[in-house]
Coordinates of C-alpha atoms and ligand atoms in Angstrom, one line a residue:
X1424 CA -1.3 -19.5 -37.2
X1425 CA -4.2 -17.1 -38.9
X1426 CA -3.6 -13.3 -38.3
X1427 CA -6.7 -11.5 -38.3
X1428 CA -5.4 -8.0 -37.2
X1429 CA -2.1 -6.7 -38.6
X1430 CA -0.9 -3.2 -37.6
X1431 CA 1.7 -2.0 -40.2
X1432 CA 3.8 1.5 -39.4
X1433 CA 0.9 3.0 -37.5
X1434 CA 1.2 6.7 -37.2
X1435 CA -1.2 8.9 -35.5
X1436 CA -0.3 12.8 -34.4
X1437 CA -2.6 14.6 -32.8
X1438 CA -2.5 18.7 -33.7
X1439 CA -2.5 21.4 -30.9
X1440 CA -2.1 24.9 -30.2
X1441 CA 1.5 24.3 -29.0
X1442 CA 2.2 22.1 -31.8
X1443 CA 2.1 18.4 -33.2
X1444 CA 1.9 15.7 -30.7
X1445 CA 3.3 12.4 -32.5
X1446 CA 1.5 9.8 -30.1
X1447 CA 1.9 6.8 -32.2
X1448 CA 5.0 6.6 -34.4
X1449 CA 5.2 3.6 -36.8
X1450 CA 4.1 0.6 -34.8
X1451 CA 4.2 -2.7 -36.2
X1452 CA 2.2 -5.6 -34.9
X1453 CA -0.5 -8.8 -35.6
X1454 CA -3.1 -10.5 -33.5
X1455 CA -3.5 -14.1 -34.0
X1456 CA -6.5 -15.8 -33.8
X1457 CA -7.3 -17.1 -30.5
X1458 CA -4.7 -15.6 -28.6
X1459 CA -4.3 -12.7 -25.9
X1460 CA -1.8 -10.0 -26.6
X1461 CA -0.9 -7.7 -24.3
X1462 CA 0.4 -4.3 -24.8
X1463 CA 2.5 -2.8 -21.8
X1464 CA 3.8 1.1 -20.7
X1465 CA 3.8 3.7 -18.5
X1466 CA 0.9 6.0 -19.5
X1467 CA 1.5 8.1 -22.5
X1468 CA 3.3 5.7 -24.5
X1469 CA 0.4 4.9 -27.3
X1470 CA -1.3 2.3 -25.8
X1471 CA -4.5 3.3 -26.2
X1472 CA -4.2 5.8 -29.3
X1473 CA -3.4 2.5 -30.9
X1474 CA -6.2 0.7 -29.7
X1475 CA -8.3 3.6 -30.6
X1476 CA -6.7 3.4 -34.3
X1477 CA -7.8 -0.3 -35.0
X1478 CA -11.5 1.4 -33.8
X1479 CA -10.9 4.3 -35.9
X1480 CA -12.0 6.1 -32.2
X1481 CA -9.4 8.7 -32.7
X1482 CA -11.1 12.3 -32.9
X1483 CA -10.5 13.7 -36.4
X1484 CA -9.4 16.8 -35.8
X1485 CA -7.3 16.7 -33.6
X1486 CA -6.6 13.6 -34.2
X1487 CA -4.9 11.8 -37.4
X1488 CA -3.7 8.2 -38.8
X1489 CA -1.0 10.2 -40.5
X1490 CA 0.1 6.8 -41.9
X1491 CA 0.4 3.7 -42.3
X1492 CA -2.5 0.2 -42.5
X1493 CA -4.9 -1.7 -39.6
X1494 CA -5.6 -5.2 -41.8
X1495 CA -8.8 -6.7 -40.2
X1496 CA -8.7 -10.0 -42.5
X1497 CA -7.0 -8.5 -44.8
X1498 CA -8.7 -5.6 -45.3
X1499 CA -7.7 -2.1 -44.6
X1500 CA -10.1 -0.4 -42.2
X1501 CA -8.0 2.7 -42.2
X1502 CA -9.6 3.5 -45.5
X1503 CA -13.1 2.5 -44.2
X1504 CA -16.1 5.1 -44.4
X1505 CA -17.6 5.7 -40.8
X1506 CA -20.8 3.7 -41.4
X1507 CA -18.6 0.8 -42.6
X1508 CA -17.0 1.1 -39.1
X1509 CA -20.3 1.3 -37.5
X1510 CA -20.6 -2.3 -39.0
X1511 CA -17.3 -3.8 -37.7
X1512 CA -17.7 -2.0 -34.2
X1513 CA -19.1 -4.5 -31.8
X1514 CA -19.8 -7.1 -34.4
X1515 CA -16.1 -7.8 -35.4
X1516 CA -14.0 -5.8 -33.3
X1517 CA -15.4 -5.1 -29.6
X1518 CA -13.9 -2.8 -27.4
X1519 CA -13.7 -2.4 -23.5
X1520 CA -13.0 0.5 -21.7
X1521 CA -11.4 1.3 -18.5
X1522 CA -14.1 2.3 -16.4
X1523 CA -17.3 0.1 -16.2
X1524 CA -19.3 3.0 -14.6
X1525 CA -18.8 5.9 -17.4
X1526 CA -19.0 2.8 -20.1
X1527 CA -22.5 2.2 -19.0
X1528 CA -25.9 4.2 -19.3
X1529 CA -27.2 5.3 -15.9
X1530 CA -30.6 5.9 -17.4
X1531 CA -31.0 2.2 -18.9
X1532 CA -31.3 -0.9 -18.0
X1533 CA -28.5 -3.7 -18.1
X1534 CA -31.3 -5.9 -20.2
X1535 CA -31.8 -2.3 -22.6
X1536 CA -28.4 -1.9 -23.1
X1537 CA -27.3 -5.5 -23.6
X1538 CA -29.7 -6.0 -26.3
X1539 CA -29.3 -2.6 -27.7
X1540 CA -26.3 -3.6 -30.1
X1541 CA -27.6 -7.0 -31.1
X1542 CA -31.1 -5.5 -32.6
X1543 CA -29.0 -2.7 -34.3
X1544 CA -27.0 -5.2 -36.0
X1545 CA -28.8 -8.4 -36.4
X1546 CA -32.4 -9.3 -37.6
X1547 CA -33.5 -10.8 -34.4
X1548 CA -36.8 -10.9 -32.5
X1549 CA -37.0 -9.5 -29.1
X1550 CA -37.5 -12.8 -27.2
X1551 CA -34.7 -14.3 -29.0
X1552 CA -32.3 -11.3 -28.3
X1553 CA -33.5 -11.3 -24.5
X1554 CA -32.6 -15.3 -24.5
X1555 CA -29.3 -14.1 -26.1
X1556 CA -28.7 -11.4 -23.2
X1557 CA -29.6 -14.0 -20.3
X1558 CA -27.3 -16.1 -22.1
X1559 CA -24.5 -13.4 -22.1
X1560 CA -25.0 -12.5 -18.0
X1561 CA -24.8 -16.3 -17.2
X1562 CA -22.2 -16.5 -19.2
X1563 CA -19.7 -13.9 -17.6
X1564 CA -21.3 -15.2 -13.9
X1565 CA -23.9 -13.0 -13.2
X1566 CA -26.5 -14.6 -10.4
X1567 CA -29.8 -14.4 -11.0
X1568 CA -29.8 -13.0 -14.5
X1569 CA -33.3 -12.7 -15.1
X1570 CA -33.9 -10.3 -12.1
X1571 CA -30.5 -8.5 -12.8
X1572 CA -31.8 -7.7 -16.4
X1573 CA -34.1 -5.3 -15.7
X1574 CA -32.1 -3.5 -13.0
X1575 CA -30.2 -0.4 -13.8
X1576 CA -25.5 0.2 -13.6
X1577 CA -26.3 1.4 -10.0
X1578 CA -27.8 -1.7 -8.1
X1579 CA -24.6 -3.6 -9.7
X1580 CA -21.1 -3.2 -8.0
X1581 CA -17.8 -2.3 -9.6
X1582 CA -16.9 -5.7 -10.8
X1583 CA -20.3 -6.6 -11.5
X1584 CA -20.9 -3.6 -13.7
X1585 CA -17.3 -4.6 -15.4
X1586 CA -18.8 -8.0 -16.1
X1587 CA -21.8 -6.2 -18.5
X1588 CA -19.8 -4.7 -19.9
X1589 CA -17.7 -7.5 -21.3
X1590 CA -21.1 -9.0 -21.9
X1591 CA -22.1 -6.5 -23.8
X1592 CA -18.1 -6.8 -25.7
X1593 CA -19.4 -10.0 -26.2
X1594 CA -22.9 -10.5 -27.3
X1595 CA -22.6 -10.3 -30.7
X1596 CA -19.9 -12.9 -31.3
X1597 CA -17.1 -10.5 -31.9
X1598 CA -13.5 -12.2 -33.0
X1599 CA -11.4 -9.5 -31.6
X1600 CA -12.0 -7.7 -28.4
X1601 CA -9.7 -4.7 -26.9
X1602 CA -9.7 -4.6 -23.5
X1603 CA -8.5 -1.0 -22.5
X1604 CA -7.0 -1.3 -18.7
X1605 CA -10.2 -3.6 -17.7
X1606 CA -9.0 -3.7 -14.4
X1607 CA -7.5 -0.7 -13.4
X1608 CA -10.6 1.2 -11.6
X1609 CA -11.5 -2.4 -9.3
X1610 CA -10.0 -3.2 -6.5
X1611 CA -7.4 -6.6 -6.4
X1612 CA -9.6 -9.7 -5.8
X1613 CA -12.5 -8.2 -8.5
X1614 CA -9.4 -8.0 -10.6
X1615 CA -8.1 -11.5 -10.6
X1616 CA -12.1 -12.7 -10.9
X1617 CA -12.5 -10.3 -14.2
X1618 CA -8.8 -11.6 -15.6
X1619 CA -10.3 -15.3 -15.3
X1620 CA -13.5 -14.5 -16.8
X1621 CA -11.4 -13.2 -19.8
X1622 CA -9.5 -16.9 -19.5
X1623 CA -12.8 -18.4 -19.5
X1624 CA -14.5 -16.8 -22.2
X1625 CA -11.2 -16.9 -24.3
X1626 CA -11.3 -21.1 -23.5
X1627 CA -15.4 -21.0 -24.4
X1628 CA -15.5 -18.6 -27.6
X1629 CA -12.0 -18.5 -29.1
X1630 CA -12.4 -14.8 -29.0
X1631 CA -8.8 -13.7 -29.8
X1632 CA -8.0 -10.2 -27.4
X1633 CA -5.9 -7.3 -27.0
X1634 CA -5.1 -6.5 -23.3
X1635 CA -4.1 -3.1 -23.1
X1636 CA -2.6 -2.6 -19.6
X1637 CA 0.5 -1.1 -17.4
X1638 CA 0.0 -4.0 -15.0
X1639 CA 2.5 -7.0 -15.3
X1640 CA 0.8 -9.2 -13.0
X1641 CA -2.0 -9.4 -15.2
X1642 CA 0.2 -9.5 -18.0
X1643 CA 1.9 -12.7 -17.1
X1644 CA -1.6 -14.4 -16.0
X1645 CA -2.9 -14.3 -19.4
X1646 CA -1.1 -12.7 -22.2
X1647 CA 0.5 -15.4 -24.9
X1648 CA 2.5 -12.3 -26.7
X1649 CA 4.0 -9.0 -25.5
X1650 CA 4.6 -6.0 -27.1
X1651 CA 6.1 -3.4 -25.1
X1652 CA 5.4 -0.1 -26.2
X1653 CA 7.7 3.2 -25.5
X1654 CA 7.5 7.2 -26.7
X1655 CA 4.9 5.6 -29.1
X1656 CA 7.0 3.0 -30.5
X1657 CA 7.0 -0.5 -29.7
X1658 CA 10.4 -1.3 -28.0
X1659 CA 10.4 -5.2 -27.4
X1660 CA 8.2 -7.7 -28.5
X1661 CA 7.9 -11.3 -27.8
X1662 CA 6.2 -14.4 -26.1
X1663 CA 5.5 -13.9 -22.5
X1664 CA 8.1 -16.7 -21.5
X1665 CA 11.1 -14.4 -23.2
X1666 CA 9.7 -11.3 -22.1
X1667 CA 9.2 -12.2 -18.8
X1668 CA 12.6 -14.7 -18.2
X1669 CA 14.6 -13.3 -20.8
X1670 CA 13.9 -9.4 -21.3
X1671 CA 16.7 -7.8 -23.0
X1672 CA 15.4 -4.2 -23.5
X1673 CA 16.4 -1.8 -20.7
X1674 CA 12.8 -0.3 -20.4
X1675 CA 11.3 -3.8 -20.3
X1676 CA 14.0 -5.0 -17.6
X1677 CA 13.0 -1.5 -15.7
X1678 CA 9.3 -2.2 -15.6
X1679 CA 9.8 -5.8 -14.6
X1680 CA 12.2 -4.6 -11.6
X1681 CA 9.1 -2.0 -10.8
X1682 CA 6.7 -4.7 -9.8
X1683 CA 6.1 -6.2 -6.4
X1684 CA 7.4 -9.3 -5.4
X1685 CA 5.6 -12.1 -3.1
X1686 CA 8.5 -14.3 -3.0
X1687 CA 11.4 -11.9 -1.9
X1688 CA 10.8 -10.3 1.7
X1689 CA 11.3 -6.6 2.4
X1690 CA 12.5 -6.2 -1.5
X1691 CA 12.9 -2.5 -3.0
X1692 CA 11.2 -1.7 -5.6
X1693 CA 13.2 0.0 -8.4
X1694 CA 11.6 2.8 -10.5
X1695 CA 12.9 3.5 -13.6
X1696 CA 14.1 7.1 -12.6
X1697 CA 13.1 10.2 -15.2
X1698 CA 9.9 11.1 -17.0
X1699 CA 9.1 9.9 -21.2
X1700 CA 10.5 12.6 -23.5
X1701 CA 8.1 15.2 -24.9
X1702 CA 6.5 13.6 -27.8
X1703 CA 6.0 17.0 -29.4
X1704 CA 9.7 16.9 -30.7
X1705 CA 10.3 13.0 -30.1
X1706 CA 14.3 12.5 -30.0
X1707 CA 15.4 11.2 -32.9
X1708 CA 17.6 8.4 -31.8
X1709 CA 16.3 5.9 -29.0
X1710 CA 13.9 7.8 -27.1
X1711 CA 15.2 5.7 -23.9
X1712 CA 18.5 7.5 -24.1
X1713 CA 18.0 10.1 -21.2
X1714 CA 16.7 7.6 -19.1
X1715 CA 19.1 4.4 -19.6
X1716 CA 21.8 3.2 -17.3
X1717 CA 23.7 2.0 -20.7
X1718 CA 23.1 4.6 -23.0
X1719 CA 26.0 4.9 -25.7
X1720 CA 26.6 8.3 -28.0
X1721 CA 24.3 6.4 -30.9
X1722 CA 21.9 6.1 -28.8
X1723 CA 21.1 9.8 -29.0
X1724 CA 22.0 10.1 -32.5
X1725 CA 20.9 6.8 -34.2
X1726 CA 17.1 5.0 -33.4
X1727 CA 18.6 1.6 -33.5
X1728 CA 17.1 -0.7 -36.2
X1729 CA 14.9 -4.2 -34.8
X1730 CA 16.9 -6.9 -33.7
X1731 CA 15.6 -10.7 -34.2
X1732 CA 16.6 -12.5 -31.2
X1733 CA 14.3 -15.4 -32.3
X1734 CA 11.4 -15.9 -34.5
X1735 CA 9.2 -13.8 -31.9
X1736 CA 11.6 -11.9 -30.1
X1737 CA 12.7 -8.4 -31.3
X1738 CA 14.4 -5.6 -29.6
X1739 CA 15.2 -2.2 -30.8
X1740 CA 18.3 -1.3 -28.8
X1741 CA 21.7 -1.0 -29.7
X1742 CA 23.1 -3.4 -26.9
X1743 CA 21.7 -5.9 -28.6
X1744 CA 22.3 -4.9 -31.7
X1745 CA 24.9 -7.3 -34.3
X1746 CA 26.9 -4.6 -35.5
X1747 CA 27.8 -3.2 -31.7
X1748 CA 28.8 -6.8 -31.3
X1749 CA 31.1 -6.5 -34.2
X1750 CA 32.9 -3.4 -33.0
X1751 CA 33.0 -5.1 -29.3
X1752 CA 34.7 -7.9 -30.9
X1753 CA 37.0 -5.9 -33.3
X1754 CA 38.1 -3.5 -30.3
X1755 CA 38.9 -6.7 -27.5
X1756 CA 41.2 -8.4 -30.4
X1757 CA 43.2 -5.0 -30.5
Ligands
SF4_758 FE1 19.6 2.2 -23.8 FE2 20.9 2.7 -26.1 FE3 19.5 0.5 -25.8 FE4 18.2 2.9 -26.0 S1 19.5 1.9 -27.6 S2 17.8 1.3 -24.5 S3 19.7 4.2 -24.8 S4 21.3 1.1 -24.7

């Protein structure tokens, strides 16, 4: 399958007054074309800081890539100059953020602002880019979209605002788009109408996507891949199907057990008890430690290097890790 983003040991550190804040700390990760990854955490983990990386979005100061590459095609943007950016932005890469009311201009119209980015970056005549914008509303199922174009965010409602915006994501043909907790501020039957737009225009455009999000549900509607992210580092990674039936990290087991169920009547829900360590002085061993039913005394000492458990399953925990096997084995023979 053709990668067209890889994210190699991703660091970004952000510098305060009370010291450096190590957000993102060596992340590894690719997006293949045509398929939806999702990344999953609490809040705090990196999630967006990364997705703000691959935009080169991250304030500068305070903000740093202290290291490592972003390969779009092959080719490092982490090196690009800003008006090279300005020329991936919403032509290659498209991003969406969480809020569709702050993303959009209260002052202009849906029709300004849809045809705003494809003038700036494409030779293209007014009537042709209006065409193109009608195109883009019918397209995410907007009624009406010739009336709608000239109307302003405010006559629109929360989900239909969220829809221009993904038009807007959309309307110059990007291949990747982020989608930065798209349905967070809407409310639950917007949400499952925006997640199968994304289905849809996935199915019509072959737009591949990253799905930033803390919500599982959404998560196991769409996403092919999952990389769960942790204290900035990404914990587990694999297919939805082995994430989902066959987690193995503690964290990931933690936030599947913190999830609602349908299908079991008057369940608990389990929280994963404690708070993320302080990411000004991350721990240096597994940053789950303080938090894990199973933690051992390496835990706390030792990060625990990744552990295959199949060609797209990896787990960074020492449970799982062959050489704790090894000593299990050595000390039940005893
Ligand atoms: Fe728990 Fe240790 Fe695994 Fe971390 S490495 S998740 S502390 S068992």
């Amino acid at each position: 399958m053709e990668k067209i983003l890889e994210v190699n040991d991703l660091h970004v550190t952000f510098t305060t007054y009370g010291g450096t804040v190590k957000a993102v700390r060596g992340v590894d990760f690719h997006v293949n074309k045509g398929e939806t990854l999702a990344i999953v955490g609490e809040s705090g983990c990196g999630k967006s800081v990364t997705a703000n990386a691959i935009m080169r979005l991250i304030p500068d100061p305070p903000g740093k890539i202290s290291n490592g590459t972003i390969l779009f095609h092959g080719k490092n943007v982490t090196t690009n100059t800003e008006r090279e950016m300005r020329s991936i932005r919403g032509v290659d890469i498209s991003m969406i953020f969480q809020d569709p009311m702050t993303a959009l201009n209260p002052t202009l119209t849906i029709g300004t602002q849809l045809m705003e980015g494809l003038r700036q970056h494409q030779s293209i005549s007014a009537n042709a880019a209006k065409q193109r914008a009608l195109e883009m509303l019918e397209l995410v199922g907007i009624p009406n979209p010739k009336e709608r174009l000239k109307q302003y965010p405010h006559q629109f409602s929360g989900g239909m605002r969220q829809r221009v915006v993904i038009a807007i994501a959309l309307i110059c043909e990007p291949e990747l788009l982020i989608a930065d907790e798209p349905t967070t501020a809407l409310d639950v039957t917007i949400q499952a109408q925006i997640i199968e737009l994304f289905e849809n225009i996935q199915a019509a455009t072959g737009v591949s996507i990253i799905l930033i999000t803390h919500d599982l549900g959404v998560v196991a509607k769409i996403a092919d891949r999952i990389v769960v992210m942790y204290a900035g580092k990404i914990i587990e990674e694999g297919t939805r199907r082995e994430i989902f039936y066959n987690p193995e990290h503690p964290y990931t087991k933690g936030l599947l057990n913190s999830v609602p169920r349908l299908d079991i009547k008057g369940e608990k829900l389990t929280p994963i008890e404690g708070t993320p360590p302080d990411l000004f002085s991350p721990p240096k061993g597994c940053p789950f430690t303080a938090r894990c039913p199973y933690a051992m005394e390496v835990c706390a000492n030792v990060y625990p290097e990744a552990t295959n458990l199949s060609d797209t399953h990896n787990v960074d925990c020492w449970l799982q890790d062959k050489r704790a096997k090894q000593l299990l084995e050595a000390t039940t023979v005893r």
